Coordinates of C-alpha atoms in Angstrom, one line a residue:
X53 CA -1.0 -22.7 -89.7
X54 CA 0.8 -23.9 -86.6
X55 CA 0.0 -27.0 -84.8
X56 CA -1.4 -25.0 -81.9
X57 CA -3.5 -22.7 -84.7
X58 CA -4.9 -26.0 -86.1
X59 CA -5.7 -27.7 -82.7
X60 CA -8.0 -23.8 -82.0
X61 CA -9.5 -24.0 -85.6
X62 CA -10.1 -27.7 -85.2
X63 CA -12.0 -27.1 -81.6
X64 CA -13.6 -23.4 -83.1
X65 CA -15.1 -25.6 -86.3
X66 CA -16.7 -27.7 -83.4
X67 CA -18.2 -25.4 -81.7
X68 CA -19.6 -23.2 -85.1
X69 CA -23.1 -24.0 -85.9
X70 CA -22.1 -22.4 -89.1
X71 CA -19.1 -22.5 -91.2
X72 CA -15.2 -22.5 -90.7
X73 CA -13.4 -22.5 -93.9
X74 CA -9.7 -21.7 -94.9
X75 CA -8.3 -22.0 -98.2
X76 CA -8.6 -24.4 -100.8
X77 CA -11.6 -25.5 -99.0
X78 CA -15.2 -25.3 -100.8
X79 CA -16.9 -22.4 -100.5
X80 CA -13.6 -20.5 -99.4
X81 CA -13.4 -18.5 -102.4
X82 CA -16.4 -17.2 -102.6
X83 CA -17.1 -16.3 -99.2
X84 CA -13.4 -13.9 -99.5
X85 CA -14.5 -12.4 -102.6
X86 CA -15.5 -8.3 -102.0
X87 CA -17.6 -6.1 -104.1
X88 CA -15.0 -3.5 -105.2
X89 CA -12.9 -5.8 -107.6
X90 CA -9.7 -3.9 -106.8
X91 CA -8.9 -5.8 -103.4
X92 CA -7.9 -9.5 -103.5
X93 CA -7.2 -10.7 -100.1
X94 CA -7.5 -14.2 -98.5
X95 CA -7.7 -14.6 -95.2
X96 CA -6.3 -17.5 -92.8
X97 CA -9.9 -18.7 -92.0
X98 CA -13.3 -17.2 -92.8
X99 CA -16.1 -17.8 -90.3
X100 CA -19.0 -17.7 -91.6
X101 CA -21.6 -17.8 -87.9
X102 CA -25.2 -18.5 -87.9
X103 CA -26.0 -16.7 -84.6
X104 CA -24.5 -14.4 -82.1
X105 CA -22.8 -17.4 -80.4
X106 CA -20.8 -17.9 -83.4
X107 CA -19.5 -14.6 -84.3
X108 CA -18.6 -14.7 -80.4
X109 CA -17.0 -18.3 -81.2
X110 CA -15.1 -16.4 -83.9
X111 CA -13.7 -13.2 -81.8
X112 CA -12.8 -14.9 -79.2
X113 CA -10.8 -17.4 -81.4
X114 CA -8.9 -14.4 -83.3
X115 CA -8.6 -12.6 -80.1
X116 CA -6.2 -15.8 -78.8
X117 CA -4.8 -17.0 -81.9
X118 CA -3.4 -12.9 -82.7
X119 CA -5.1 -12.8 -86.0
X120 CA -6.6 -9.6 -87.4
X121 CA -10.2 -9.3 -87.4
X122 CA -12.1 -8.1 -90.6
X123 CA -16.3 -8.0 -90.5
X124 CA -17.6 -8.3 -94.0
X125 CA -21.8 -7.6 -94.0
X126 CA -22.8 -6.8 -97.7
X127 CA -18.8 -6.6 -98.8
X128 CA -19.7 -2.9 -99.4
X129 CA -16.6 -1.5 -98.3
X130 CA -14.6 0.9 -100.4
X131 CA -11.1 0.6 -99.1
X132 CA -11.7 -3.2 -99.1
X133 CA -11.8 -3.2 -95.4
X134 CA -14.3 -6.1 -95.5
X135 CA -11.4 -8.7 -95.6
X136 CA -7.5 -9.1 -94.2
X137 CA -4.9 -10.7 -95.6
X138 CA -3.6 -13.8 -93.4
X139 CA -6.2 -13.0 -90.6
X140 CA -9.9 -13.9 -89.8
X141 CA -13.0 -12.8 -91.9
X142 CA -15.9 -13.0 -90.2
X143 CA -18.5 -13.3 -93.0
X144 CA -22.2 -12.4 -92.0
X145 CA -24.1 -12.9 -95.4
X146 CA -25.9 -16.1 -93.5
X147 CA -26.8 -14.1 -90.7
X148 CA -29.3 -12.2 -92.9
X149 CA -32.8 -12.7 -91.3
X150 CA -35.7 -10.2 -91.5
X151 CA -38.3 -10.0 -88.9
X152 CA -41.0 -7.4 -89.1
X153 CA -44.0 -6.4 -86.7
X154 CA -46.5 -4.4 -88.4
X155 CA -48.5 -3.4 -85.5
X156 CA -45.6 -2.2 -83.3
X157 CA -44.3 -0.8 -86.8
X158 CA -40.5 -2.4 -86.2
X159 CA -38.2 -4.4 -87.7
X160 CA -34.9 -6.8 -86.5
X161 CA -32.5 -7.7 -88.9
X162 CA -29.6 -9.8 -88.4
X163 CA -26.3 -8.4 -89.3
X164 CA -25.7 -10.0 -93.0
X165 CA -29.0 -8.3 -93.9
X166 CA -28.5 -6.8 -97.4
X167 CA -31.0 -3.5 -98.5
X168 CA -32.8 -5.5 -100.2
X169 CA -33.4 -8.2 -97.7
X170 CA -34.9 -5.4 -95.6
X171 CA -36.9 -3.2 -98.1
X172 CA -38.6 -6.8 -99.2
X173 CA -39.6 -7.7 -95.4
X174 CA -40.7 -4.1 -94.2
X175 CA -42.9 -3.6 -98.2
X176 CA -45.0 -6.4 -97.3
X177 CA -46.8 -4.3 -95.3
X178 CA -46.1 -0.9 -97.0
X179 CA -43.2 0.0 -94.4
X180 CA -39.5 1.1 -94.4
X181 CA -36.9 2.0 -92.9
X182 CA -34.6 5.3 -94.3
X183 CA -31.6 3.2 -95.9
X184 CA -29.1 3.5 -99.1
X185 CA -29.9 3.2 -102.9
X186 CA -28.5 0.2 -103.8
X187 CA -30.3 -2.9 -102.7
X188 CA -27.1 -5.5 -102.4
X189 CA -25.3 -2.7 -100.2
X190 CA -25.1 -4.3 -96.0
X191 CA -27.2 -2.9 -93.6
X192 CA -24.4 -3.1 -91.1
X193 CA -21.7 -1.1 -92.7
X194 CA -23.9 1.5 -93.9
X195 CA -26.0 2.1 -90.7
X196 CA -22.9 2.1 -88.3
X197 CA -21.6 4.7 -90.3
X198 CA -25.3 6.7 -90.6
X199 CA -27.0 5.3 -93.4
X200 CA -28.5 8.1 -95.9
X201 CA -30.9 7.7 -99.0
X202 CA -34.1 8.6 -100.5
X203 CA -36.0 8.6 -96.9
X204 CA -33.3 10.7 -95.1
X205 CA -35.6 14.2 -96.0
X206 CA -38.9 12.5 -94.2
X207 CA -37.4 10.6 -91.4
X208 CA -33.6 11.1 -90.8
X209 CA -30.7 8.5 -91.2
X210 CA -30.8 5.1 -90.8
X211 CA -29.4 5.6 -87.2
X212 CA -32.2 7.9 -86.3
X213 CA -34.7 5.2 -86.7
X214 CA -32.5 3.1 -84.6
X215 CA -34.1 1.4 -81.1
X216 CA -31.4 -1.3 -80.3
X217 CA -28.8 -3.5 -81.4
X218 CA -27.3 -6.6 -80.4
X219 CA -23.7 -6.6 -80.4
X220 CA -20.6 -8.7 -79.5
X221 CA -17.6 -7.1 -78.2
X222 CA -14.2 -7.1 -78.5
X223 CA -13.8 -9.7 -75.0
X224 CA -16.8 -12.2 -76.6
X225 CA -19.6 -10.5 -74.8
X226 CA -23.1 -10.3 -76.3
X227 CA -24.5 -6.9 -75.2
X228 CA -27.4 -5.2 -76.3
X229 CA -27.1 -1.7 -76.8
X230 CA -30.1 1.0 -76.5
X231 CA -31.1 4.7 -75.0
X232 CA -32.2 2.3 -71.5
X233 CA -29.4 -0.5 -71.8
X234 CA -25.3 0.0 -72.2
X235 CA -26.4 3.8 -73.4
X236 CA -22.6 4.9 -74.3
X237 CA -22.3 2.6 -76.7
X238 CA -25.5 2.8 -78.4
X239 CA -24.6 6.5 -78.8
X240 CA -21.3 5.0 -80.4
X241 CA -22.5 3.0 -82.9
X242 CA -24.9 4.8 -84.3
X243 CA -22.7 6.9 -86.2
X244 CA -18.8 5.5 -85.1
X245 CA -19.0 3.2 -87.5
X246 CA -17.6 -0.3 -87.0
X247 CA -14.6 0.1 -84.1
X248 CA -17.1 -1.0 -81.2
X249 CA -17.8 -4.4 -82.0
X250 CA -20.2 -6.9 -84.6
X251 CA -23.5 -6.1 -84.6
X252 CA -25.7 -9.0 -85.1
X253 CA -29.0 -7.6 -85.2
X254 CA -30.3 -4.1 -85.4
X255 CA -34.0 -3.3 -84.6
X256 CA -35.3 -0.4 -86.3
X257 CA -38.7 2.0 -86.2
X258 CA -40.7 2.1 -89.3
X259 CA -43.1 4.4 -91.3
X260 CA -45.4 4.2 -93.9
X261 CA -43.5 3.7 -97.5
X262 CA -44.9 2.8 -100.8
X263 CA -45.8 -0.2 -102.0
X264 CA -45.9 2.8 -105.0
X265 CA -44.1 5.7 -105.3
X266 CA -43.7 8.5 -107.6
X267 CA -40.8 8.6 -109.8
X268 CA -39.4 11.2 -111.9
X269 CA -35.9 11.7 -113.4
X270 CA -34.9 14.4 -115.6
X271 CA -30.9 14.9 -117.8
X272 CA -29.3 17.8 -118.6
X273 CA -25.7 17.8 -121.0
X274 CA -22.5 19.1 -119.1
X275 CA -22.7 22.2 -121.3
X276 CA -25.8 23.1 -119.1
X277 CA -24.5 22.3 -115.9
X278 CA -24.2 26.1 -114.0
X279 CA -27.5 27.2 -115.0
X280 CA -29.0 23.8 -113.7
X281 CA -27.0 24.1 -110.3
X282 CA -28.0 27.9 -109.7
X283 CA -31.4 27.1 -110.6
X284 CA -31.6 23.5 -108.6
X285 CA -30.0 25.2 -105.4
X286 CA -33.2 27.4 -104.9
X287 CA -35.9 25.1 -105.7
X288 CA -35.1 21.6 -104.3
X289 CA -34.9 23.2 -100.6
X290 CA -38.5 24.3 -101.2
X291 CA -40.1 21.2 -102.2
X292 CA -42.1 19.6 -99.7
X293 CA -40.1 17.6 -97.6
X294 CA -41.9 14.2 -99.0
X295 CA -40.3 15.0 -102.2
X296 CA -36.4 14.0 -102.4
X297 CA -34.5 15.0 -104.8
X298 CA -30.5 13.8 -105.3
X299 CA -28.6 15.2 -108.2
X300 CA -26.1 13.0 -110.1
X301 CA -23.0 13.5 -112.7
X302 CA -23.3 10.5 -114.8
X303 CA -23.8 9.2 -117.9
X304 CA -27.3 9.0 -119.7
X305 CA -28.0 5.4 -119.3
X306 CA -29.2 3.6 -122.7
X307 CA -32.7 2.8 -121.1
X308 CA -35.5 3.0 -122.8
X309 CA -36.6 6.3 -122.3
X310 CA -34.0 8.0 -123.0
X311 CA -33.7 9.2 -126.4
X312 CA -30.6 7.5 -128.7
X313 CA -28.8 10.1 -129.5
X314 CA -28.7 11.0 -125.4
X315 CA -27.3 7.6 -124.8
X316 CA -24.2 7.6 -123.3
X317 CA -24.0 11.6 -122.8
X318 CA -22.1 13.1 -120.1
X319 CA -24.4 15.4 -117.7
X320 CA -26.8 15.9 -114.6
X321 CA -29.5 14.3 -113.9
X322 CA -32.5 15.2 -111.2
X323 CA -33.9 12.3 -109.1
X324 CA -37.3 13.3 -107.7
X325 CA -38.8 10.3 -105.1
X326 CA -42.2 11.2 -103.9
X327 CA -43.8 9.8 -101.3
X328 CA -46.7 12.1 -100.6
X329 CA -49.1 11.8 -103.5
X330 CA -48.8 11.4 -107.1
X331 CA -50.6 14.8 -107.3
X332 CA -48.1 16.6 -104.3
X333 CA -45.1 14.7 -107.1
X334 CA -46.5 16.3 -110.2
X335 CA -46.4 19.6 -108.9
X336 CA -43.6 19.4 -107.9
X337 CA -42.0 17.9 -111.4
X338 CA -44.0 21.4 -112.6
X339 CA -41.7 23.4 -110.3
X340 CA -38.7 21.6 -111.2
X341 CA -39.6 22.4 -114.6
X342 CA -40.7 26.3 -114.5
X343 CA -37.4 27.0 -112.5
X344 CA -34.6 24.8 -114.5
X345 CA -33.3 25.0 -117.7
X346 CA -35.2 22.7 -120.1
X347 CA -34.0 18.8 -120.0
X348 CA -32.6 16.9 -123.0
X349 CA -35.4 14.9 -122.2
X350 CA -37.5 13.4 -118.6
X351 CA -39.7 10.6 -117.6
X352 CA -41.9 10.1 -114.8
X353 CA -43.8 6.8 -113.7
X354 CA -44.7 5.1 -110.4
X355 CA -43.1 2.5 -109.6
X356 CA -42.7 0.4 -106.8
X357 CA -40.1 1.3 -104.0
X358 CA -38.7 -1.6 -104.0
X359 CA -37.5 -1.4 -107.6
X360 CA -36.6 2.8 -107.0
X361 CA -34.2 1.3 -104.3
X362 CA -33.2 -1.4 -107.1
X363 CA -32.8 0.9 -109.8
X364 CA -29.1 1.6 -109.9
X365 CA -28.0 -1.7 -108.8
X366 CA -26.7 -2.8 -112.1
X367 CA -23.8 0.4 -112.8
X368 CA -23.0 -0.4 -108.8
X369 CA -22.5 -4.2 -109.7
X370 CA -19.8 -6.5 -107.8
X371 CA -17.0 -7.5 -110.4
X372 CA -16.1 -3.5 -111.1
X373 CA -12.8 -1.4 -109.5
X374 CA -13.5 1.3 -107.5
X375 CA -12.6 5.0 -105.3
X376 CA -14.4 7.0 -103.4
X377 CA -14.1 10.6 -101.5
X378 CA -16.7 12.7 -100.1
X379 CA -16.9 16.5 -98.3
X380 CA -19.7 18.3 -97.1
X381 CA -21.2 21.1 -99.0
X382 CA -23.1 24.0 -96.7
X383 CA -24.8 25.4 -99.7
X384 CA -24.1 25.3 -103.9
X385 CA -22.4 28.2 -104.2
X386 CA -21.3 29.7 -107.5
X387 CA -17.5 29.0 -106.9
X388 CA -18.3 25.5 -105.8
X389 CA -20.6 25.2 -108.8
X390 CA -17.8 26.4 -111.3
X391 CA -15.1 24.0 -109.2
X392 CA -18.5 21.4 -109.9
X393 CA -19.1 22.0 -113.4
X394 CA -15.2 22.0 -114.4
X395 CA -14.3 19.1 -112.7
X396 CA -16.5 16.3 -113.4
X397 CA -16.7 16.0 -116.8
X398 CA -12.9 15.6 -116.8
X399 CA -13.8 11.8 -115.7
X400 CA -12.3 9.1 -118.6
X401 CA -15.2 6.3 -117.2
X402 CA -18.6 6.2 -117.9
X403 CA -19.2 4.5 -115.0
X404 CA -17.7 6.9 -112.8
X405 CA -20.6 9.3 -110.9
X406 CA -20.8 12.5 -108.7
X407 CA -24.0 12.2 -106.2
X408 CA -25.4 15.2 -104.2
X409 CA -27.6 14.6 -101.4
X410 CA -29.6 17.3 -100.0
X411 CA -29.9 16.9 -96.7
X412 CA -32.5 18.9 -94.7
X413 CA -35.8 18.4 -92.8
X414 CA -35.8 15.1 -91.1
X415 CA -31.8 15.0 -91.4
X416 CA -32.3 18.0 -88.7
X417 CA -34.6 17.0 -86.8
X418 CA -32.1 14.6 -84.7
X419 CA -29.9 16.6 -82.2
X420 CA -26.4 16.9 -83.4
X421 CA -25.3 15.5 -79.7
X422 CA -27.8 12.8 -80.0
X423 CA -25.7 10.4 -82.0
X424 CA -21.8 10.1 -83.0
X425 CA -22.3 10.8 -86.5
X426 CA -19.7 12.5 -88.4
X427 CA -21.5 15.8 -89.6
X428 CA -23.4 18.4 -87.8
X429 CA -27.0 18.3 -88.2
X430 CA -27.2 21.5 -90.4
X431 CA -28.6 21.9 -93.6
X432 CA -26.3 21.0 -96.4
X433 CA -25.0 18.7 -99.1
X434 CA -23.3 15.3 -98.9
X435 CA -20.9 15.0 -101.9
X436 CA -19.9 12.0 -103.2
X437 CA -17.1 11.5 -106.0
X438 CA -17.1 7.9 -107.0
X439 CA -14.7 6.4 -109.7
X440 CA -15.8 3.0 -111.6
X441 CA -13.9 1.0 -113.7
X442 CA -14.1 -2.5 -115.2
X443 CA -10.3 -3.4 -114.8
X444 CA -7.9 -2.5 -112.5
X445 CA -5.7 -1.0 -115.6
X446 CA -8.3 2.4 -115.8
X447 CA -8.5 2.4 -111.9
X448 CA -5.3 5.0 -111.3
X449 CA -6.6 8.0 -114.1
X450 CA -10.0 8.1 -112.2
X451 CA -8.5 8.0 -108.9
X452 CA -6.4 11.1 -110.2
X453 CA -9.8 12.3 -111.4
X454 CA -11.7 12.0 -107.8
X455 CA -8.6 13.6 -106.0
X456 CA -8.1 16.5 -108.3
X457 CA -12.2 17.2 -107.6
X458 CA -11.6 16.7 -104.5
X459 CA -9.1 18.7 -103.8
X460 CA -10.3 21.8 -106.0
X461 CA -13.6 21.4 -103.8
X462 CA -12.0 21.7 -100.9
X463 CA -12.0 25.6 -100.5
X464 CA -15.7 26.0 -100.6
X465 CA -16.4 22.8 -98.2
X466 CA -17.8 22.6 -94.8
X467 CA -14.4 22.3 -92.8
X468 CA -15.2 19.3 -90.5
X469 CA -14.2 16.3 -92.5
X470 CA -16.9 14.2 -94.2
X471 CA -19.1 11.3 -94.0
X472 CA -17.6 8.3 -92.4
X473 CA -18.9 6.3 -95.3
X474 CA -17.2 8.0 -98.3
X475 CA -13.9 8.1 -96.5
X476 CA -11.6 5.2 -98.9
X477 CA -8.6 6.3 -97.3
X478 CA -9.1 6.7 -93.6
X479 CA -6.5 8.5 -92.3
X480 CA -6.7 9.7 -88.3
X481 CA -6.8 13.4 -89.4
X482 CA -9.6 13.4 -91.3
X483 CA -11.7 11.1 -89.2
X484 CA -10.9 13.5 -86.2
X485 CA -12.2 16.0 -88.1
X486 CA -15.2 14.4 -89.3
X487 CA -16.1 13.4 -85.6
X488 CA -14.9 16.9 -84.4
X489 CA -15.8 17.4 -80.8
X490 CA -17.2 14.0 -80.9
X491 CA -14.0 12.5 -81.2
X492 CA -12.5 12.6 -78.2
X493 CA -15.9 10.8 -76.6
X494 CA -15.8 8.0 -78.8
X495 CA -12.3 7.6 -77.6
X496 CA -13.4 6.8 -74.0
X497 CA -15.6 4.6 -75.5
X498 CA -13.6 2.9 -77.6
X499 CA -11.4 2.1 -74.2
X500 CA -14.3 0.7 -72.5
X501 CA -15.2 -2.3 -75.0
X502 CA -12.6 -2.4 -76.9
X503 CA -9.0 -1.4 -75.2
X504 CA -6.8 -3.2 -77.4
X505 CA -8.4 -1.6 -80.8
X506 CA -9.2 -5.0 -82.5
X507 CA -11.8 -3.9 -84.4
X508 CA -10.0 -1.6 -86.3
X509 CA -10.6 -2.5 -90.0
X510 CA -12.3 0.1 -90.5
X511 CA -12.5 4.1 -90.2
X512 CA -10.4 3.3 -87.0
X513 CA -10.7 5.4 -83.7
X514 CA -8.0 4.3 -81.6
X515 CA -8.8 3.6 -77.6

């Protein structure tokens, strides 16, 4: 670090009311470390800011000492985009506050808020908001991008339950951002992911969720995977819309309920959430079961949400290697359901999974214009290919596995790019056409608050 870079840290470190570190310091380490186990990058100093005023403290100082930015929430990122080599991380995780007002039925958390953080706040008083299904994931990365889970078929996306943010720019500002205030760029963010600045607090509507909910999960072996896909594609859309279901390639987990000689097996499983009630649930396990093939085996229980949104954080872990792509599915077709069926059991992990999310109902209810998320608001499934491996050795044979699926899916895929989210390798091309005719917008926007693209560690739109 130069003399004039030490004099700036020395003066930024005085100013922080949190944390400055660089390495070989305490703490320094740990505060670089990501989730996906494959990128190992160390930064020139890691801010870690307490308020707003600090992560402005922090942009500013990268903005005059020429160092890349990177914006590391829950350290969720795929493509390792949470960190930078020889630049600045600015590390939210103790920015990760939770306020909730059950009367006005909304919620502010700061922008180092895990899942978790949030589902614990807002089920105190038997509230949520739609998030992701894995409880250490970062509200901030996977809300900018749209933020889909178990709640997306009764109220939309994260970013459709969305009222404001508060947000610091690429020139040091502190802005807030909402449908009455700086309108352009609340239209950004809610769906352009992270090019428009660090959010440091996002205030969100809630709805009644839970304390209990109805659980139900049911496996079928890879040998019966096209008659469970032509079967699933006709009754999942006509469950009532409080009953989500996702479908999953995986591996039968050794859990208790599943039988021995299951354990391990490669296959489908269905994931019914219900939040109606436990009778609205059981009927619809009944359909499930009068339409599909029968299971190698099921189990059903209420449970509380909290630990449905908790239940697959152990095979999502930090510590494992991992590689992601995704496409948009308009319906399960029987050529994408033999391109499907042949495909993922070719995976060499068992830690490796294919998710389908049927999105419909509240997903639609949002106009397509309303927000700059990258897919049309038409009924359809979100694919996501995900290889997981313990050591970086096995990494390179799944990778081959996700592309190969990826690329045989390809034919029978909506043809406008995929969720901003699932994209590990960001290239311009396909986030143009993710974005489609949204693209272009976001690039005025992108030249408003942020002309010299320094927040571009991400799915980058360039001013």
């Amino acid at each position: 670090m130069t003399q004039l870079a030490e004099t700036g840290f020395d003066a930024l470190r005085a100013t922080l009311e949190g944390l400055a570190l660089r390495p070989g310091e305490e703490g320094y380490d740990d505060a670089r470390r990501l989730w996906n186990a494959e990128h190992d990058r160390r930064p020139a100093v890691i801010v870690r800011p307490r308020s707003a005023a600090d992560v402005q403290a922090a942009v500013r100082y990268a903005v005059a000492e020429g160092l890349e930015i990177a914006v590391r929430g829950g350290a969720h990122s795929m493509a390792g985009l949470s960190s930078v080599d020889d630049g600045l991380m600015i590390d939210l995780s103790l920015l990760n506050q939770v306020s909730v007002d059950p009367e006005a039925r909304r919620a502010r958390a700061a922008g180092g808020a895990l899942l978790g953080d949030l589902d614990a706040a807002t089920q105190e008083y038997g509230l949520a908001v739609p998030a992701g299904i894995v409880s250490h994931t970062g509200v901030g990365g996977l809300v900018l991008g749209g933020g889909m889970g178990l709640l997306t078929r009764l109220h939309g996306l994260s970013i459709d339950n969305l009222e404001s943010v508060q947000i610091v720019t690429a020139d040091g500002s502190i802005l807030r951002a909402a449908e009455d205030e700086n309108a352009d760029l609340f239209w950004a963010v809610r769906g352009g992911g992270g090019n428009f600045g660090v959010v440091t607090e996002f205030e969100f509507r809630l709805h009644p969720a839970g304390p209990m909910v109805n659980y139900g999960i049911a496996f079928w072996g890879a040998e019966q995977g096209v008659e469970l896909f032509r079967a699933a594609r006709e009754v999942i859309p006509a469950l009532p819309r409080e009953v989500n279901v996702v479908i999953a390639g995986l591996n039968a987990p050794p859990a208790p309920f599943v039988p021995e000689e299951h354990h391990f097996k490669v296959g489908y499983a269905l994931i019914a959430v219900g939040f109606g009630s436990p009778e609205q649930h059981a009927e619809a396990m009944r359909q499930l079961r009068g339409t599909l093939p029968p299971p190698l085996f099921e189990f059903t229980t209420p449970m509380p949400y909290v630990a449905v949104q908790q239940s697959i954080d152990e095979p999502n872990a930090w510590g494992m290697c991992r590689y992601e792509k995704g496409a948009y599915l308009e319906t399960l077709t029987d050529e994408a359901i033999d391109v499907i069926t042949e495909q993922f059991p070719q995976k060499t992990s068992p830690l490796s999974v294919t998710m389908f999310y049927h999105l419909d109902h509240g997903y639609l209810e949002t106009a397509d214009d309303a927000t700059a998320f990258s897919g049309q608001r038409t009924e359809r499934y979100a694919v996501f290919m995900i290889a997981t491996t313990p050591v970086r050795e096995a990494l390179e044979a799944e990778r081959t596995w996700v592309r190969t699926f990826w690329d045989a899916l390809q034919p029978h895929t909506i043809n406008i790019g995929s969720y901003v989210n699932g994209m590990t390798e960001p290239d311009e091309a396909r986030i143009r056409a993710s974005y489609g005719d949204k693209y272009d917008r976001l690039r005025e926007i992108k030249q408003k608050y942020d002309p010299d693209n320094v927040f571009h560690r991400n799915q980058n739109i360039r001013p």
